Amino acid sequence: MEIQEIQLQDLDVEAFIAEQVKAIGDAAGDNQAVNALSGGVDSAVVTLLGHRAMGDRLRTYFIENGLMREGEPEYIEKIFADLGVKVEIIDAKEQFFAALAGVTDPEEKRDKGITQVFYKDVFGKLVRDCGANVLLQGTNYTDVEETVAGVKRQHNILAQLGIDTEKAYGYKVLEPIIRLRKPAVRIVGKALGLPEEIFTRPPFPGPALATRVIGEATPERIALVRSATTIVEAELADCGAFQYLAILHEDKVTGLRDGKRDFGHQIEVRCWDSEDAVTGTPTNLPFEMLRKIADRITTEILGVVSVTYNITAKPPSCIEAV
Ligand code: XMP
């Protein structure tokens, strides 16, 4: 791999910020640039670097793909408005669900369902419409490593898969934090003035809840896993883990409700201790905490009859299910 990681102990935060701000300014010249903000720490850091470099010549878009957490677009818009950054929300729900319809294979879901729609259809048009030639995005070192190693195709990896974005989509992609892993990105975020609730946020994948639905990601199945995510995130908010999530399984199982057979959905809860997502171990959560999550999910979400907890390390498990 040609990209050289900047290790945490070698990171000079202020020098890094100055270097990236200059690189963004140089690449954009007098043009506008477009920026993809998902609300995670990586894209949040890139947004502030880009804003420092270009001010209002940077157009920051949040793509409402229908796959995000509850209330996410409004939450991110408000956080960034407080930082002086205007975020434009683009409603692309129908485009994403149309591309995901009928797709069950994980890699196809990532490529056809997410990558193509995101870069070609949605950003292709946004970049063209405002006459920009550069897209900024928050790819980090772990994303590259996993894709190159063939673990899974991270939605935001292009050049390393041989994709020439200028040819394929009509714009250059700039990745200011590609040499950093998550702990380093968080430090840069803090130095840039991001609020703590953003720079300490647990990671959330670009393809969002589509990576947490095994099988077809329909609007209904995404809504179900979104409700479970809200419960898991609320119950585990203070547990100190690296990342925690809910997954909707494809198979249904027989359950029992009100004395009658109920053939219903299964939710799997995962909670990870990890430094940088390359390896991970399941968090040793108190059993009572797990029981409470199961009770809430099965009483608050209609049709769920089973909740399990993943006790497998990564590897051989992965953090996400898809
Ligand atoms: P896995 O599931 O590969 O996840 O063990 C490792 C870390 O990466 C996140 N993840 C993604 N992030 N685009 C992203 O930006 C993606 O396509 C993607 N897939 C997984 C995952 O949440 C975990 O933190």
Short mmCIF file of C-alpha atoms and ligand atoms in Angstrom, two decimals:
data_model
loop_
_atom_site.label_atom_id
_atom_site.label_comp_id
_atom_site.label_asym_id
_atom_site.label_seq_id
_atom_site.Cartn_x
_atom_site.Cartn_y
_atom_site.Cartn_z
CA MET A 1 0.00 0.00 0.00
CA GLU A 2 1.47 3.34 -1.00
CA ILE A 3 -0.24 5.48 1.60
CA GLN A 4 1.89 5.87 4.70
CA GLU A 5 0.10 5.89 8.03
CA ILE A 6 0.86 8.76 10.44
CA GLN A 7 1.05 7.01 13.77
CA LEU A 8 -0.43 8.63 16.82
CA GLN A 9 2.95 9.30 18.46
CA ASP A 10 4.19 11.01 15.30
CA LEU A 11 1.18 13.27 14.84
CA ASP A 12 1.92 17.00 15.14
CA VAL A 13 -1.68 18.18 15.22
CA GLU A 14 -1.18 21.83 14.35
CA ALA A 15 1.27 21.06 11.55
CA PHE A 16 -1.11 18.43 10.19
CA ILE A 17 -4.01 20.89 10.17
CA ALA A 18 -1.95 23.60 8.45
CA GLU A 19 -0.70 21.14 5.83
CA GLN A 20 -4.18 19.82 5.00
CA VAL A 21 -5.76 23.27 4.89
CA LYS A 22 -3.10 24.31 2.40
CA ALA A 23 -3.52 21.15 0.31
CA ILE A 24 -7.28 21.68 0.07
CA GLY A 25 -6.84 25.34 -0.88
CA ASP A 26 -4.27 24.44 -3.54
CA ALA A 27 -6.42 21.67 -5.04
CA ALA A 28 -9.56 23.79 -5.27
CA GLY A 29 -7.85 26.94 -6.54
CA ASP A 30 -10.47 29.64 -7.11
CA ASN A 31 -13.22 27.07 -7.69
CA GLN A 32 -15.88 25.78 -5.38
CA ALA A 33 -15.46 22.39 -3.75
CA VAL A 34 -18.07 19.97 -2.58
CA ASN A 35 -17.90 18.18 0.73
CA ALA A 36 -19.65 15.00 1.86
CA LEU A 37 -20.64 15.21 5.53
CA SER A 38 -22.15 12.09 7.09
CA GLY A 39 -22.04 13.22 10.71
CA GLY A 40 -19.30 10.81 11.77
CA VAL A 41 -16.07 12.12 13.24
CA ASP A 42 -14.11 11.52 10.02
CA SER A 43 -16.28 13.60 7.72
CA ALA A 44 -16.83 16.17 10.48
CA VAL A 45 -13.06 16.73 10.69
CA VAL A 46 -12.77 17.03 6.92
CA THR A 47 -15.65 19.52 6.91
CA LEU A 48 -13.83 21.81 9.34
CA LEU A 49 -10.52 21.48 7.49
CA GLY A 50 -12.29 22.33 4.24
CA HIS A 51 -14.16 25.22 5.81
CA ARG A 52 -10.90 26.64 7.17
CA ALA A 53 -9.34 26.38 3.75
CA MET A 54 -12.22 27.68 1.66
CA GLY A 55 -14.90 29.30 3.80
CA ASP A 56 -18.17 29.63 1.90
CA ARG A 57 -16.65 28.34 -1.34
CA LEU A 58 -17.03 24.90 0.21
CA ARG A 59 -20.51 23.44 -0.29
CA THR A 60 -21.23 20.94 2.46
CA TYR A 61 -23.89 18.35 1.75
CA PHE A 62 -25.50 15.83 4.03
CA ILE A 63 -27.07 13.08 1.95
CA GLU A 64 -30.31 11.86 3.48
CA ASN A 65 -30.12 8.33 2.10
CA GLY A 66 -32.92 7.01 4.31
CA LEU A 67 -30.39 4.77 6.07
CA MET A 68 -29.30 7.06 8.90
CA ARG A 69 -30.07 7.07 12.61
CA GLU A 70 -33.26 8.63 13.90
CA GLY A 71 -33.21 12.45 13.61
CA GLU A 72 -29.65 12.49 12.23
CA PRO A 73 -29.93 15.08 9.41
CA GLU A 74 -31.45 17.75 11.66
CA TYR A 75 -29.01 16.99 14.49
CA ILE A 76 -25.97 17.40 12.23
CA GLU A 77 -27.34 20.49 10.54
CA LYS A 78 -27.76 22.16 13.95
CA ILE A 79 -24.30 21.16 15.29
CA PHE A 80 -22.60 22.59 12.19
CA ALA A 81 -24.75 25.70 12.12
CA ASP A 82 -23.43 26.41 15.62
CA LEU A 83 -19.90 26.07 14.20
CA GLY A 84 -20.70 28.52 11.41
CA VAL A 85 -20.94 25.87 8.68
CA LYS A 86 -24.04 25.74 6.52
CA VAL A 87 -25.09 22.18 5.72
CA GLU A 88 -27.42 21.46 2.81
CA ILE A 89 -29.53 18.32 3.23
CA ILE A 90 -30.16 16.42 0.00
CA ASP A 91 -33.08 14.03 0.02
CA ALA A 92 -31.91 10.98 -1.93
CA LYS A 93 -33.95 8.34 -0.09
CA GLU A 94 -35.80 7.12 -3.16
CA GLN A 95 -32.62 6.77 -5.22
CA PHE A 96 -30.91 4.64 -2.57
CA PHE A 97 -33.90 2.39 -1.88
CA ALA A 98 -34.45 1.88 -5.61
CA ALA A 99 -30.82 0.76 -5.99
CA LEU A 100 -31.01 -1.49 -2.92
CA ALA A 101 -34.24 -3.20 -3.97
CA GLY A 102 -33.78 -6.92 -4.40
CA VAL A 103 -30.06 -6.80 -3.52
CA THR A 104 -28.99 -9.29 -0.85
CA ASP A 105 -25.31 -9.98 -1.50
CA PRO A 106 -23.19 -7.86 0.91
CA GLU A 107 -20.60 -6.66 -1.58
CA GLU A 108 -23.20 -5.94 -4.24
CA LYS A 109 -25.17 -3.99 -1.67
CA ARG A 110 -22.11 -1.85 -0.93
CA ASP A 111 -21.16 -1.34 -4.55
CA LYS A 112 -24.41 -1.14 -6.51
CA GLY A 113 -26.62 0.00 -3.65
CA ILE A 114 -24.35 2.59 -2.05
CA THR A 115 -21.13 3.47 -3.88
CA GLN A 116 -22.63 3.94 -7.32
CA VAL A 117 -25.60 5.96 -6.14
CA PHE A 118 -23.50 8.07 -3.79
CA TYR A 119 -20.66 8.98 -6.16
CA LYS A 120 -22.19 8.75 -9.57
CA ASP A 121 -25.80 9.76 -9.24
CA VAL A 122 -25.94 12.02 -6.19
CA PHE A 123 -22.50 13.64 -6.00
CA GLY A 124 -21.97 13.56 -9.76
CA LYS A 125 -24.96 15.86 -10.11
CA LEU A 126 -24.14 18.07 -7.11
CA VAL A 127 -20.57 18.64 -8.27
CA ARG A 128 -21.67 19.34 -11.85
CA ASP A 129 -24.43 21.71 -10.77
CA CYS A 130 -22.12 23.98 -8.79
CA GLY A 131 -19.21 23.82 -11.21
CA ALA A 132 -16.80 22.32 -8.68
CA ASN A 133 -14.06 19.88 -9.59
CA VAL A 134 -13.17 18.52 -6.16
CA LEU A 135 -15.04 16.37 -3.66
CA LEU A 136 -13.72 16.22 -0.09
CA GLN A 137 -14.37 13.11 1.95
CA GLY A 138 -13.28 11.52 5.20
CA THR A 139 -11.66 8.25 4.18
CA ASN A 140 -9.32 7.07 6.94
CA TYR A 141 -6.39 4.67 7.00
CA THR A 142 -8.39 1.70 8.32
CA ASP A 143 -10.93 2.03 5.48
CA VAL A 144 -8.13 1.71 2.94
CA GLU A 145 -6.43 -1.13 4.74
CA GLU A 146 -9.59 -3.26 4.97
CA THR A 147 -10.51 -2.76 1.35
CA VAL A 148 -7.01 -3.46 0.06
CA ALA A 149 -6.81 -6.55 2.27
CA GLY A 150 -10.08 -7.73 0.72
CA VAL A 151 -12.00 -7.80 4.02
CA LYS A 152 -14.81 -5.74 2.59
CA ARG A 153 -15.34 -3.00 0.13
CA GLN A 154 -15.63 0.17 2.19
CA HIS A 155 -18.07 2.47 0.47
CA ASN A 156 -15.60 5.35 0.23
CA ILE A 157 -12.62 3.56 -1.32
CA LEU A 158 -12.10 4.34 -4.96
CA ALA A 159 -8.51 4.96 -6.08
CA GLN A 160 -7.25 1.84 -4.32
CA LEU A 161 -9.74 -0.21 -6.31
CA GLY A 162 -8.43 1.31 -9.53
CA ILE A 163 -11.33 3.74 -9.95
CA ASP A 164 -10.30 6.97 -11.65
CA THR A 165 -12.91 9.32 -10.20
CA GLU A 166 -12.26 12.06 -12.75
CA LYS A 167 -13.10 9.64 -15.54
CA ALA A 168 -15.87 7.76 -13.76
CA TYR A 169 -17.64 10.62 -11.99
CA GLY A 170 -16.17 13.86 -13.36
CA TYR A 171 -14.37 15.11 -10.25
CA LYS A 172 -11.24 14.63 -8.15
CA VAL A 173 -11.59 13.16 -4.66
CA LEU A 174 -9.51 14.67 -1.88
CA GLU A 175 -9.01 12.63 1.30
CA PRO A 176 -7.28 14.82 3.90
CA ILE A 177 -7.30 12.26 6.74
CA ILE A 178 -6.42 9.16 4.75
CA ARG A 179 -3.15 8.72 6.68
CA LEU A 180 -4.83 8.72 10.11
CA ARG A 181 -6.61 6.10 12.17
CA LYS A 182 -9.59 6.90 14.34
CA PRO A 183 -7.78 7.89 17.58
CA ALA A 184 -5.67 10.41 15.62
CA VAL A 185 -8.75 11.73 13.79
CA ARG A 186 -10.43 12.38 17.15
CA ILE A 187 -7.42 14.42 18.33
CA VAL A 188 -7.48 16.53 15.17
CA GLY A 189 -11.24 17.01 15.63
CA LYS A 190 -10.75 18.29 19.15
CA ALA A 191 -8.02 20.70 18.03
CA LEU A 192 -10.30 22.02 15.28
CA GLY A 193 -12.99 22.87 17.83
CA LEU A 194 -15.52 20.11 17.16
CA PRO A 195 -17.85 19.59 20.12
CA GLU A 196 -16.96 16.59 22.29
CA GLU A 197 -20.21 14.78 21.39
CA ILE A 198 -18.95 14.66 17.80
CA PHE A 199 -15.23 13.95 18.21
CA THR A 200 -15.97 11.12 20.69
CA ARG A 201 -18.85 9.67 18.67
CA PRO A 202 -18.77 5.92 18.11
CA PRO A 203 -17.98 5.09 14.47
CA PHE A 204 -20.93 4.72 12.12
CA PRO A 205 -20.40 3.17 8.69
CA GLY A 206 -20.91 5.17 5.49
CA PRO A 207 -23.45 2.68 4.08
CA ALA A 208 -25.18 3.22 7.41
CA LEU A 209 -28.01 0.93 8.45
CA ALA A 210 -27.75 -1.00 5.17
CA THR A 211 -24.72 -2.73 6.73
CA ARG A 212 -26.92 -3.75 9.65
CA VAL A 213 -29.71 -5.45 7.74
CA ILE A 214 -28.82 -8.95 6.60
CA GLY A 215 -30.59 -9.52 3.29
CA GLU A 216 -32.62 -6.92 1.46
CA ALA A 217 -32.54 -3.37 2.89
CA THR A 218 -36.13 -2.27 2.34
CA PRO A 219 -37.53 0.91 3.95
CA GLU A 220 -39.51 -1.25 6.39
CA ARG A 221 -36.53 -3.37 7.45
CA ILE A 222 -34.34 -0.27 7.79
CA ALA A 223 -37.03 1.35 9.99
CA LEU A 224 -36.99 -1.73 12.21
CA VAL A 225 -33.23 -1.75 12.69
CA ARG A 226 -33.28 2.03 13.20
CA SER A 227 -35.65 1.62 16.16
CA ALA A 228 -33.43 -1.09 17.63
CA THR A 229 -30.37 1.15 17.10
CA THR A 230 -32.01 3.96 19.05
CA ILE A 231 -32.60 1.63 22.01
CA VAL A 232 -29.11 0.06 21.91
CA GLU A 233 -27.39 3.46 21.63
CA ALA A 234 -29.44 4.89 24.51
CA GLU A 235 -28.80 1.93 26.81
CA LEU A 236 -25.06 1.67 26.02
CA ALA A 237 -24.24 5.38 25.75
CA ASP A 238 -22.19 5.36 28.95
CA CYS A 239 -20.64 1.89 28.67
CA GLY A 240 -17.32 3.20 27.34
CA ALA A 241 -17.16 0.75 24.43
CA PHE A 242 -15.65 1.60 21.01
CA GLN A 243 -18.84 0.90 19.06
CA TYR A 244 -22.27 -0.67 19.66
CA LEU A 245 -25.00 -1.57 17.25
CA ALA A 246 -28.09 -3.57 16.37
CA ILE A 247 -28.42 -5.94 13.42
CA LEU A 248 -31.59 -7.29 11.82
CA HIS A 249 -31.30 -10.92 10.77
CA GLU A 250 -32.75 -12.31 7.59
CA ASP A 251 -34.31 -15.42 9.13
CA LYS A 252 -37.37 -15.23 11.28
CA VAL A 253 -37.86 -17.47 14.31
CA THR A 254 -40.81 -18.82 16.21
CA GLY A 255 -41.72 -16.86 19.31
CA LEU A 256 -44.62 -16.64 21.69
CA ARG A 257 -46.71 -13.59 22.42
CA ASP A 258 -49.97 -13.32 24.35
CA GLY A 259 -50.16 -17.10 24.48
CA LYS A 260 -49.99 -17.42 20.69
CA ARG A 261 -47.29 -18.39 18.19
CA ASP A 262 -45.53 -15.32 16.80
CA PHE A 263 -43.16 -15.95 13.90
CA GLY A 264 -41.00 -12.85 14.25
CA HIS A 265 -37.73 -11.03 13.66
CA GLN A 266 -34.38 -11.52 15.37
CA ILE A 267 -32.16 -8.63 16.43
CA GLU A 268 -28.50 -9.18 17.23
CA VAL A 269 -26.75 -6.71 19.53
CA ARG A 270 -22.99 -6.14 19.17
CA CYS A 271 -20.76 -4.09 21.43
CA TRP A 272 -17.03 -3.79 20.80
CA ASP A 273 -13.88 -2.98 22.69
CA SER A 274 -11.34 -1.85 20.11
CA GLU A 275 -8.67 0.74 19.42
CA ASP A 276 -9.16 1.30 15.72
CA ALA A 277 -11.66 -1.30 14.45
CA VAL A 278 -8.92 -3.51 12.97
CA THR A 279 -9.45 -6.05 15.73
CA GLY A 280 -12.07 -6.08 18.46
CA THR A 281 -13.41 -8.04 21.39
CA PRO A 282 -17.00 -8.18 22.59
CA THR A 283 -17.51 -5.95 25.62
CA ASN A 284 -18.14 -7.83 28.85
CA LEU A 285 -21.48 -6.11 29.49
CA PRO A 286 -23.41 -6.83 32.70
CA PHE A 287 -26.09 -9.44 32.05
CA GLU A 288 -28.78 -7.16 33.53
CA MET A 289 -27.89 -4.50 30.98
CA LEU A 290 -28.32 -7.01 28.17
CA ARG A 291 -31.63 -8.22 29.61
CA LYS A 292 -32.92 -4.66 29.73
CA ILE A 293 -31.98 -4.09 26.08
CA ALA A 294 -33.77 -7.32 25.09
CA ASP A 295 -36.87 -6.36 27.09
CA ARG A 296 -37.04 -2.92 25.52
CA ILE A 297 -36.50 -4.16 21.97
CA THR A 298 -39.10 -6.92 22.20
CA THR A 299 -41.72 -4.73 23.87
CA GLU A 300 -41.14 -1.49 21.94
CA ILE A 301 -40.63 -2.92 18.44
CA LEU A 302 -43.54 -4.82 17.01
CA GLY A 303 -42.62 -8.15 15.47
CA VAL A 304 -39.26 -8.76 17.18
CA VAL A 305 -39.30 -11.96 19.24
CA SER A 306 -35.60 -12.67 19.78
CA VAL A 307 -32.53 -10.63 20.80
CA THR A 308 -29.04 -12.13 20.89
CA TYR A 309 -25.61 -10.77 21.86
CA ASN A 310 -22.56 -11.46 19.70
CA ILE A 311 -19.75 -12.97 21.78
CA THR A 312 -17.26 -13.46 18.94
CA ALA A 313 -14.08 -11.42 18.57
CA LYS A 314 -12.94 -9.70 15.35
CA PRO A 315 -11.48 -11.73 13.68
CA PRO A 316 -13.22 -13.96 12.74
CA SER A 317 -16.31 -11.75 13.17
CA CYS A 318 -16.42 -8.27 11.67
CA ILE A 319 -17.76 -5.21 13.46
CA GLU A 320 -20.68 -4.81 11.07
CA ALA A 321 -22.70 -7.72 9.68
CA VAL A 322 -22.60 -6.82 6.00
P1 XMP B 1 -15.87 -4.02 9.88
O1 XMP B 1 -17.33 -4.37 9.78
O2 XMP B 1 -15.16 -4.15 8.57
O3 XMP B 1 -15.82 -2.49 10.26
O4 XMP B 1 -15.18 -4.80 10.97
C1 XMP B 1 -14.65 -1.79 10.62
C2 XMP B 1 -15.04 -0.36 10.93
O5 XMP B 1 -15.38 0.33 9.73
C3 XMP B 1 -16.74 0.77 9.77
N1 XMP B 1 -17.26 0.50 8.42
C4 XMP B 1 -17.32 1.43 7.45
N2 XMP B 1 -17.05 2.74 7.47
N3 XMP B 1 -17.62 2.88 5.18
C5 XMP B 1 -17.22 3.46 6.33
O6 XMP B 1 -17.03 4.68 6.34
C6 XMP B 1 -17.92 1.57 5.07
O7 XMP B 1 -18.28 1.07 4.02
C7 XMP B 1 -17.76 0.81 6.28
N4 XMP B 1 -17.95 -0.49 6.57
C8 XMP B 1 -17.63 -0.66 7.90
C9 XMP B 1 -17.41 -0.05 10.86
O8 XMP B 1 -18.54 0.62 11.42
C10 XMP B 1 -16.27 -0.24 11.83
O9 XMP B 1 -16.09 0.89 12.66
#
